[in-house]
Structure formats: C-alpha cells, structure tokens
XYZ file of C-alpha atoms in Angstrom:
328
model
C 13.039 -21.634 -8.694
C 12.924 -22.277 -4.934
C 10.811 -20.150 -2.603
C 13.972 -18.826 -0.963
C 15.361 -17.807 -4.365
C 12.081 -16.131 -5.322
C 12.072 -14.176 -2.071
C 15.725 -13.275 -2.398
C 15.043 -11.888 -5.872
C 12.061 -9.923 -4.557
C 14.201 -8.341 -1.860
C 17.216 -7.611 -4.063
C 17.010 -3.872 -4.379
C 20.340 -2.211 -5.060
C 18.627 -0.779 -8.129
C 15.002 -0.982 -7.094
C 12.677 -0.932 -4.135
C 9.820 -2.978 -2.818
C 6.337 -1.561 -2.871
C 3.365 -3.353 -1.418
C 0.238 -2.656 -3.454
C -3.326 -3.328 -2.358
C -3.584 -7.087 -1.768
C 0.188 -7.608 -1.439
C 1.022 -10.408 0.959
C 2.942 -8.364 3.541
C 3.643 -11.526 5.472
C 6.326 -12.344 2.885
C 8.549 -9.721 4.473
C 8.168 -11.127 7.970
C 8.606 -14.710 6.814
C 11.632 -13.833 4.724
C 13.254 -12.053 7.652
C 12.638 -15.032 9.932
C 13.999 -17.472 7.356
C 17.131 -15.468 6.638
C 17.923 -14.886 10.298
C 17.632 -18.608 10.891
C 19.873 -19.472 7.963
C 22.511 -16.746 8.075
C 22.200 -14.896 11.369
C 20.907 -11.451 12.246
C 23.914 -9.673 10.767
C 22.890 -10.674 7.232
C 19.508 -8.968 7.489
C 21.086 -5.838 8.989
C 23.431 -5.573 6.032
C 20.585 -6.136 3.569
C 18.385 -3.411 5.061
C 21.195 -0.851 5.134
C 21.116 -0.543 1.333
C 20.557 3.142 0.563
C 17.795 2.613 -2.006
C 15.790 0.023 -0.100
C 12.342 1.187 0.971
C 9.409 -0.639 2.469
C 6.499 1.128 0.809
C 3.346 -0.287 2.276
C -0.073 0.328 0.846
C -2.150 0.021 3.931
C -5.191 -1.498 2.281
C -3.696 -4.977 2.261
C -5.614 -8.211 1.896
C -3.580 -10.432 4.152
C -3.084 -13.769 2.415
C -1.301 -16.809 3.776
C 2.388 -17.263 3.075
C 2.100 -20.074 0.560
C 2.863 -20.471 -3.122
C 0.918 -23.683 -3.689
C -2.437 -22.971 -5.274
C -1.608 -19.506 -6.582
C -3.825 -18.283 -9.399
C -2.835 -15.520 -11.775
C -4.783 -12.264 -11.415
C -3.011 -9.757 -13.670
C 0.374 -8.344 -14.622
C 1.595 -5.164 -16.268
C 4.913 -3.519 -17.008
C 5.938 -0.190 -18.427
C 9.020 1.946 -18.019
C 10.507 1.504 -14.555
C 7.426 -0.144 -13.050
C 6.164 -3.722 -13.240
C 3.548 -5.602 -11.243
C 2.450 -9.242 -11.084
C -0.620 -10.097 -9.014
C -1.943 -13.507 -7.957
C -4.592 -14.866 -5.631
C -4.240 -17.613 -3.046
C -6.775 -19.477 -0.925
C -4.368 -19.974 1.966
C -5.645 -17.211 4.239
C -8.194 -14.517 4.918
C -9.197 -12.669 8.086
C -12.557 -13.529 9.603
C -14.957 -10.618 10.063
C -14.565 -10.400 13.834
C -10.777 -10.163 13.577
C -10.984 -7.750 10.654
C -13.280 -5.333 12.469
C -11.253 -5.476 15.688
C -8.044 -4.825 13.745
C -9.615 -1.867 11.937
C -10.728 -0.355 15.260
C -7.253 -0.834 16.742
C -5.559 0.865 13.804
C -7.955 3.811 13.997
C -7.141 4.134 17.690
C -3.414 4.301 16.936
C -3.945 6.726 14.057
C -5.850 9.110 16.349
C -2.742 9.391 18.518
C -0.408 10.329 15.653
C 0.433 13.899 14.702
C -0.156 14.878 11.047
C 2.625 13.402 8.938
C 3.618 10.726 11.460
C 3.770 7.005 10.649
C 3.840 4.115 13.108
C 4.562 0.398 13.011
C 1.738 -1.435 14.774
C 1.497 -4.815 16.494
C -2.047 -6.199 16.656
C -2.466 -9.314 18.842
C -5.753 -10.198 17.151
C -4.060 -10.315 13.743
C -0.931 -12.008 15.095
C -3.112 -14.891 16.265
C -4.379 -15.342 12.714
C -0.778 -15.610 11.537
C 0.267 -18.099 14.216
C 2.521 -15.444 15.724
C 4.276 -14.507 12.449
C 2.711 -11.069 12.098
C 3.562 -9.093 8.943
C 4.861 -5.553 9.407
C 1.725 -3.448 9.706
C 1.615 0.295 9.916
C -0.630 3.308 9.975
C -0.090 6.905 8.920
C -1.809 10.187 9.656
C -1.416 12.194 6.424
C -0.743 15.913 6.642
C -3.450 17.397 4.418
C -3.594 20.739 2.618
C -7.189 21.920 2.283
C -6.437 25.006 0.181
C -6.533 23.923 -3.471
C -4.175 26.656 -4.689
C -1.657 25.834 -1.995
C -1.842 22.151 -2.955
C -1.512 22.980 -6.656
C 1.591 25.029 -5.897
C 3.044 22.159 -3.853
C 2.508 19.811 -6.808
C 4.177 22.228 -9.219
C 7.154 22.636 -6.887
C 7.483 18.840 -6.846
C 7.528 18.739 -10.643
C 4.022 17.274 -10.952
C 2.357 18.669 -14.041
C -0.806 16.570 -13.943
C -4.117 18.466 -14.117
C -5.771 19.136 -10.748
C -9.547 19.216 -11.307
C -11.732 21.519 -9.207
C -14.151 18.618 -8.893
C -15.036 15.205 -10.308
C -18.168 13.679 -11.839
C -19.892 16.828 -12.939
C -19.085 18.843 -9.830
C -20.624 16.351 -7.411
C -17.234 15.495 -5.872
C -15.456 18.792 -5.048
C -11.786 18.957 -4.071
C -11.344 18.448 -0.327
C -7.606 18.147 0.371
C -4.212 17.024 -0.866
C -1.237 15.339 0.775
C 2.402 14.640 -0.101
C 1.815 10.967 0.614
C -1.288 8.790 0.627
C -3.553 7.182 3.216
C -3.231 3.955 1.187
C 0.313 4.165 -0.205
C 2.776 5.124 2.504
C 6.249 4.219 3.665
C 7.350 2.495 6.827
C 10.928 2.905 8.010
C 13.632 0.329 7.452
C 13.299 -0.520 11.146
C 9.784 -1.941 10.613
C 10.673 -5.600 11.177
C 12.904 -4.793 14.156
C 10.163 -2.733 15.807
C 7.604 -5.431 15.094
C 9.759 -8.059 16.800
C 10.331 -5.726 19.752
C 6.588 -5.268 20.237
C 5.987 -8.990 19.829
C 8.326 -9.625 22.779
C 6.665 -6.881 24.817
C 3.247 -8.358 24.079
C 4.300 -11.720 25.518
C 5.330 -10.020 28.764
C 2.181 -7.923 29.061
C -1.571 -8.388 28.931
C -1.481 -9.555 25.339
C -4.757 -7.961 24.249
C -3.948 -4.351 23.355
C -2.383 -2.838 20.234
C 1.233 -1.710 20.497
C 2.906 0.840 18.249
C 6.184 2.629 17.616
C 6.918 5.702 15.510
C 9.025 5.050 12.429
C 10.835 7.473 10.131
C 10.480 6.610 6.423
C 13.694 6.491 4.361
C 14.797 9.747 2.759
C 16.241 8.252 -0.441
C 13.194 6.611 -2.028
C 12.503 5.648 -5.651
C 8.811 6.542 -5.686
C 6.905 9.538 -4.337
C 3.124 9.678 -3.911
C 0.891 12.727 -4.255
C -2.795 12.328 -3.408
C -5.837 14.541 -4.008
C -9.075 13.801 -2.162
C -12.540 14.530 -3.579
C -15.687 14.001 -1.512
C -19.408 14.364 -2.260
C -22.221 15.616 -0.014
C -22.893 12.082 1.257
C -19.296 11.624 2.392
C -18.211 9.288 -0.427
C -14.556 9.810 -1.273
C -12.483 9.433 -4.426
C -8.701 9.531 -4.082
C -6.466 10.371 -7.043
C -2.834 9.403 -6.439
C 0.218 9.798 -8.634
C 3.123 7.506 -7.840
C 6.135 9.074 -9.548
C 9.301 7.061 -10.224
C 12.564 8.739 -11.174
C 15.784 6.848 -11.813
C 15.096 3.589 -9.956
C 12.837 0.687 -10.895
C 10.213 -1.174 -8.916
C 9.085 -4.750 -9.435
C 6.027 -5.919 -7.506
C 4.963 -9.450 -6.630
C 1.530 -9.437 -5.019
C -0.777 -12.080 -3.538
C -4.431 -11.446 -2.677
C -7.364 -13.435 -1.366
C -9.330 -15.580 -3.836
C -12.473 -13.438 -3.667
C -10.690 -10.358 -5.047
C -12.701 -8.968 -7.946
C -10.654 -8.020 -10.994
C -11.515 -6.471 -14.372
C -9.144 -5.201 -17.053
C -10.355 -1.859 -18.355
C -9.867 0.249 -21.457
C -9.786 3.912 -20.465
C -9.808 5.794 -23.757
C -7.247 3.357 -25.157
C -5.239 3.105 -21.919
C -5.043 -0.343 -20.300
C -6.051 -0.171 -16.638
C -6.720 -2.614 -13.809
C -9.761 -2.559 -11.516
C -9.702 -4.459 -8.205
C -12.123 -4.643 -5.324
C -11.756 -6.334 -1.958
C -13.636 -6.397 1.318
C -10.639 -7.042 3.595
C -9.350 -3.481 3.912
C -7.730 -2.726 7.253
C -7.878 1.028 6.659
C -10.224 3.710 5.419
C -13.877 4.518 5.975
C -14.964 0.924 5.368
C -13.515 -2.528 4.836
C -14.428 -2.235 1.127
C -11.666 -0.830 -1.058
C -11.755 -0.309 -4.823
C -8.867 0.728 -7.023
C -8.190 1.507 -10.666
C -4.517 1.736 -11.606
C -2.573 2.265 -14.812
C 0.975 3.164 -15.833
C 2.209 5.932 -18.133
C 5.633 7.099 -19.310
C 6.278 10.860 -19.205
C 9.758 11.906 -20.406
C 12.132 10.860 -17.607
C 9.299 9.746 -15.297
C 7.170 6.656 -14.893
C 3.843 7.582 -13.311
C 1.539 5.033 -11.677
C -1.997 6.394 -11.482
C -4.463 5.271 -8.812
C -8.132 6.248 -8.645
C -9.492 4.714 -5.454
C -12.306 4.738 -2.934
C -12.785 3.428 0.586
C -16.528 4.179 0.567
C -18.702 1.069 0.757
C -21.451 2.710 -1.318
C -19.145 3.735 -4.166
C -20.050 1.974 -7.412
C -17.573 0.588 -9.897
C -19.233 2.630 -12.637
C -18.690 5.957 -10.836
C -15.062 5.114 -10.117
C -14.467 4.193 -13.766
C -16.115 7.441 -14.879
C -13.793 9.412 -12.571
C -10.736 7.579 -13.902
C -11.808 8.103 -17.517
C -12.178 11.836 -16.938
C -8.446 12.039 -16.176
C -7.413 10.658 -19.559
C-alpha cells in the first residue's frame, strides 16, 4: 500500500476519529495536509475536515519522529472493542536537548497565558527548524481542575463514569489532588489546527522569527472519546495521573510512530494485558521524562482506555506499575 493510501486510510473518519497517543508522529497530519493540498487543492482538505465526527485529539507528550516509513520497527499493538492501536519506532528524527528544552519553556510560557479550560495551537520556530519548516500541529492546554474530591466524584458520576475514585494511591503516600474533564496529556485541538498553524508560519516569516506564536482553538463538540483525569501527588511533588478515555458509539484506530530509544514492556496486571512506555522527549509536564501504562477494557456499551502516567523524572517504573495494579 502506498504512503498516500496509508495516510488516506488513517484520516478516513466518517465512523471514527484520530487520536494521537504519546509518541504519535504528529507530523503526519501536517505532511498529509501539504500533500493533499498540492494534489487536489485546498477545497479537498476543507471538505475532509468538515466531517462531523472528525476530531484531532492530541496527546501533548509526543515524541516527534521524522515523517518516514522506511526503517520502521514494530513496538506493540492492541485492539479491543472500539479501540485499536499500532505503535512503531523510527530512527528518522529526534529533537536535540537544546531544542527540546527551549520548546518546553516556550510551551509553558503560552500555557501561563491561557485561562483554565482554554486550548491553543502553538507555532514554535525552534521546532519548525528541526522539521525543515514542516511543523506538526502542536498545542497546549490549561486544564480546569476541581480540587474538591467530592465535587469531582459527582462530576464523574454525572458523566456516567462508574470507575472507583481512590482517596489516595500507594498506601496513602499519593493523596488525591485534583480532577479535570480533560487531561494535560490527552486533549483536543480544534479542526482549525492546521489552518492556524499555517497562518502563524506566514506571520513568523514576516516577523522576528524567534518567538512562539499561538492562537486559541475551540475543540469539536461531537467527539468519539472523552477523557477524565484524576491527579495524585506525594509530599515530594511526584505526580501520578489516572485517566479514563471513554468511547461510545464511534471507533478509533491509532497508528503511532516513536523514537527508537522508547522503552517498552508488555505487562500483566492481574491477568490484564497492559503496555508500559517511557520516553525522554516529552514537550509537556514537569519534566521531559514521561511514563505511561495503558490498557483497554470493555464495559457494556463503552470501551474504556485506561492510562496511569507520570511526568515526574524521579518516578520509578515499579511504583507506576504498583499504582496501575491497584486499580484492577
């Protein structure tokens, strides 16, 4: 199958939507848009992105890999219910440390200017240079947190989420801190993401060319997957995030590409197959180290994707696995 056909299949979402998990090559979206505009004109892309069930759901902890299929190596795959994921690694690209740290600082600067609940599309010149000008749609969100546990529990119940909400994790050492009807690592950018990115790219060429640019974006209303995140934090500031990605009605198929140094281990959590990944190219969070454990479960008419994650550099794999196991 040609690259164009593979991309066309990935973006064919009358019945599904595209989610970008940790390590997804977000540049695919930008490259696909450029290719399709060149082949069929801008009107084609406008028609494609007007589909009512299309959503760009971007997990902001992305390892940005090069847009290349040669040299891909299988990492893992899983499928259950309405959700399937296929992850690979590729040696084509990785951000150097100077660029990574500058990009992280720029995104934090933008985030500090957002009101709770707002999401922005961001253009980072330092990252654009790494991509030879073909910058993937990047974004940042400022989650609106609820710090009262009972209020958050009520919000979950009103959303039809019946999952247990622990007072604390790991023997009481990680008490509940807050909850949000979204996620700092799994959030949605509006369907105007590529258009806004191109607009800022043009503005950057006319300006100084060394400062981050951003535009507010409104996520789609009709989305196939909703995220609910609870944050637990210990006395040293280490955080554990528990997220439930709930799918109702629609299906999601993921094709992800990560850098070759991504650590992966398949886990058995009390008989439940799970996937552990760790990378040190996180653009968001308290550090550039991001660890995640995910698994999929079917619950009546719902498919639930569980994520137990941490952006704390000192978090150990063993503690994260223990936290995930306690939810089984």
